[in-house]
Amino acid sequence: MKVSNNDNRTYHQLTLDNGLKALLVSDYSSDKSAAALTVNAGHFDDPIDRQGMAHFLEHMLFLGTKQHPQPGQFSQFISQAGGQSNAWTGTEHSCYFFDCAQQQFFDALALFAEFFVEPLLDASQTQNERNAIDAEFKMKIKDDGRRIYQVHKETVNPLHPFAKFSVGNSETLSNRDACIADEVREFFQQHYQAQWMTLVVAGPHSLVELEAQIRQQFNPIKGTSQQKCKINTPLYRKQDQRLLLHIAPRKHMQKLIVSFAMGGIDDLYKHKSVSFLAHLLGYEGEGSLYSILKQQGWINALSAGGGVSGSNFKDFNISFALTDEGIDYYEDIIEMVFEYIALIKIKTSSLPLLYKDKKTLLDIAFNNQEPSRLLEWVSNISVNMHHYEPDDYLYGDYIMQGFNEQLHTRICNFLIPDNMRVVLIHPDVSAQLKARWYHTPYQVEQLSTEWLSALANIDTPLPEMQLPKVNPYLQVENELYDVTQKSHTPTLLKDKPGFAFWFKQDATFRVTKGHFYIEIDSLLGIKNTKHMALTRLFADLLMDSMAEQYYPAELAGLNYHINSHQGGLTLHTAGLSGNQITLALQLLEHMLHAVISAPRFAEYKKQLIRHWKNHNHNKPVSELFSVLGAKLMPWNPEPLALAKALKNISFNEFCQFRNQFFDSVYIKAFLHGNWQQQHALDMQKQLRALFSKSEILEDLKRPLIVLDSYQHQHIEKPGCEYALVYYIQAQTDKVFEKVALMMLNQLISQQYFESLRTQQQLGYLVGAGYAPFNTRAGIAFYIQSPNINAQQLLTKHDQFVSQFIEQLDLFDDAIWQDASQALRLQVAEKDKNLRLRAQRFWIAITNDDHQFNMQKRLVKQIDTLDKEQLISFIKMVFSSSHPKIALRCN
């Protein structure tokens, strides 16, 4: 098996007697252990009269097994062991995964294996879980992604399983002559067979230990030699092609999707022919399709290569975010697509060099891989095992064997007008049709035969069209520097007040990568709501103005992002260290002097106002969290307040704002990664020169409103579900309050979910979480319900809290120890990679934690926390006199 040069894990593959394929991973650098099982069964396997069955089974598997029949016992065990568990159901696969403390891993693995050996699938649990799925379905009825997806399903070959309703609801999963539990069990026995399963287990255990556990726990899963039936039905018939679909969204959206049908592409992964073609069409540099259409004022964004895919189908989509003007020129845009395709076909001889660039980057990325979160990693690999050959389980996403002209030509031959569908998503649809389930208004038209013929005859690109050039950013050597700095924490390089530059050479992960952060606080940016809105607009316009010039850097593994924060702008660059400092300085120069045109200002102002107004269509729980954030953080206004403030701003006013933005600033910067101190000193000197004309301020401390009483706020959102957000704020910045609220969350969150969602069925979106604002600790409880009004939700919440407080005195020492150890495991978790470490250091710098010891202080407080002291604290924060806020919607 091909393994990255930077991978210190050891691996062992095996196939059990029942046919289950397993990958065992010994990883002694990990604090936790994790497992993921993916089965080749999904909603495509749903019986035609039981759509949503695979999704329903996924829910039911968590509700007890023959040996451990208590619903939610597995989730509770994982939570107490400091871990997480979840699952998803896709088209042809379903994936189950969890992580936890290594000491409890084998016990957890035994419970997990029972899901697939002897699940309870108890009839008494089916009503509650059907209600949960129905609530999930109803919550998504207003989601544009689901609504548009449903139109896609209704306009393909109805005999293809893609056309099925994947989620299910109370109607499709209702009891008929008998309880649905019998049908669920039959579905499980038919589709959850060992030979269609892949399992990944990883953690700080020997391969011998892991193999013994896997054989013991997973061999009892029933398996046969039966092969999975292949899907032979085509996704599209002839009449499903050459269509124009008009779809009306709920939120304001203007999007054009030009879609070409391909067959399954799993067998093409070694050459990446499809993703290479997507790279050519999605290029954003000079002479690209993106650049030309943007200059015309027709598009704001372009992406290529996305689209649904499965074992026998792949949509190759070229998607455009349209401007108001662009919606009128969608046909011209499509003509330009075919002109650019003509360029790719004509310039075949130029492609091997460009392919080599892409291959070089993927090889660098593979060999400079950093460990990701173990839970996510095992899930991804268990899915990869269904798509790649065993040698490529780890390498399959990166492999590019070489440019294959025959394959490339074959893929390009799919990009023809007769094999095309066009989707136009816009508000002004004259709809005669309405999609089932999600009620999406849409219209279907046949594309004109004459126009299709004209498109087929396009064989010459526009003169200004260009393919990508050989990437200059890949020509720089990425040398791994010797470690010369032994410090475990960042060092503040000597500088004047108001200009803090921190540096830390990486001595742990040893990859040719790094991160640079710079936070520029501006006195002008916080003057009022209008200026806060202008700061956000400025960030968007800067990113827009950089896209074409710096796109090659992104392709070469150098990422950058400018975003607005409370008080100003933050630039973050990341990726290969070779020329990242040069790029960062160029981007800062661009921020100071970029030319922003009136048309781009007008376009982004309009888009941003629409985005903030669209926020009103979000989940009511999201709306309540926005209200909460604005209430506690004065420099973080609500979206509608920002939209209102931006509405009447002129281009001239914006230019005046941006010209004065850097006049008075406070700067914090941090360089971390594969550099030596001299690199940092040189960069610091150049940064100082860039801002030599700015007045340097004192630190702008972000204000926080501290609650002083129990407050209530009620908002109305017509046509939305009911919602509650209940927030308890720490009254000081003391570490004790942070840990006490974290511990409260550890003790209560799983019970809160099980009681209010699983048992009482208040809604699909139910939970609790530790929620700090501007470093001040807090805990938030939230419920969103389709049926129960907000006042009743608050009553149900209060009843749960009362019962929880009554149980507190009965908590035995074992529960206390489990919760304490689980929290300690989460808080003390080591940084898995350079990105996470840089992020942790940067957060400490921005929070003025210059000792960089918050993690140690939290762990120490957890270790000394007294049970009685915590119980007393919990009773106090839930008392009516303690400051908190209850936000209700509808």
mmCIF file of C-alpha atoms in Angstrom, residues 271-272 275-276 279-280 283 349-366 398-403 467-476 478 551-558 576:
data_model
loop_
_atom_site.group_PDB
_atom_site.id
_atom_site.type_symbol
_atom_site.label_atom_id
_atom_site.label_comp_id
_atom_site.label_asym_id
_atom_site.label_seq_id
_atom_site.Cartn_x
_atom_site.Cartn_y
_atom_site.Cartn_z
ATOM 1 C CA HIS A 271 -5.265 9.224 -14.357
ATOM 2 C CA LYS A 272 -7.585 11.879 -12.878
ATOM 3 C CA SER A 275 -10.489 16.317 -12.524
ATOM 4 C CA PHE A 276 -7.750 17.514 -14.924
ATOM 5 C CA HIS A 279 -8.918 22.107 -13.667
ATOM 6 C CA LEU A 280 -8.646 23.452 -17.242
ATOM 7 C CA TYR A 283 -9.001 28.036 -14.321
ATOM 8 C CA SER A 349 -0.065 19.233 -27.298
ATOM 9 C CA SER A 350 0.175 21.802 -24.437
ATOM 10 C CA LEU A 351 -1.642 19.581 -21.942
ATOM 11 C CA PRO A 352 1.107 17.131 -20.809
ATOM 12 C CA LEU A 353 3.118 19.998 -19.239
ATOM 13 C CA LEU A 354 0.032 21.344 -17.460
ATOM 14 C CA TYR A 355 -0.829 17.811 -16.321
ATOM 15 C CA LYS A 356 2.718 17.480 -14.960
ATOM 16 C CA ASP A 357 2.174 20.660 -12.890
ATOM 17 C CA LYS A 358 -0.978 19.205 -11.369
ATOM 18 C CA LYS A 359 0.753 15.867 -10.710
ATOM 19 C CA THR A 360 3.710 17.636 -9.044
ATOM 20 C CA LEU A 361 1.372 19.474 -6.713
ATOM 21 C CA LEU A 362 -0.533 16.316 -5.739
ATOM 22 C CA ASP A 363 2.746 14.456 -5.102
ATOM 23 C CA ILE A 364 3.930 17.319 -2.866
ATOM 24 C CA ALA A 365 0.556 17.329 -1.100
ATOM 25 C CA PHE A 366 0.664 13.546 -0.554
ATOM 26 C CA TYR A 398 -3.601 11.886 -5.123
ATOM 27 C CA ILE A 399 -2.457 9.478 -7.840
ATOM 28 C CA MET A 400 -1.926 10.888 -11.366
ATOM 29 C CA GLN A 401 -0.233 8.173 -13.433
ATOM 30 C CA GLY A 402 0.377 10.330 -16.480
ATOM 31 C CA PHE A 403 -1.455 12.260 -19.184
ATOM 32 C CA LEU A 467 -5.038 27.815 -21.291
ATOM 33 C CA PRO A 468 -3.284 27.955 -17.912
ATOM 34 C CA LYS A 469 0.435 28.667 -18.097
ATOM 35 C CA VAL A 470 3.118 26.531 -16.465
ATOM 36 C CA ASN A 471 2.808 27.552 -12.815
ATOM 37 C CA PRO A 472 5.623 29.870 -11.635
ATOM 38 C CA TYR A 473 4.887 29.097 -7.989
ATOM 39 C CA LEU A 474 5.832 25.453 -8.539
ATOM 40 C CA GLN A 475 9.305 26.369 -9.788
ATOM 41 C CA VAL A 476 10.466 27.367 -6.272
ATOM 42 C CA ASN A 478 10.565 23.905 -0.956
ATOM 43 C CA TYR A 551 -5.070 31.986 -8.846
ATOM 44 C CA PRO A 552 -1.804 30.232 -9.874
ATOM 45 C CA ALA A 553 -0.660 30.488 -6.249
ATOM 46 C CA GLU A 554 -3.794 28.664 -5.102
ATOM 47 C CA LEU A 555 -3.189 25.958 -7.697
ATOM 48 C CA ALA A 556 0.357 25.592 -6.350
ATOM 49 C CA GLY A 557 -0.783 24.823 -2.827
ATOM 50 C CA LEU A 558 -0.691 28.372 -1.457
ATOM 51 C CA LEU A 576 3.950 25.407 1.030
#
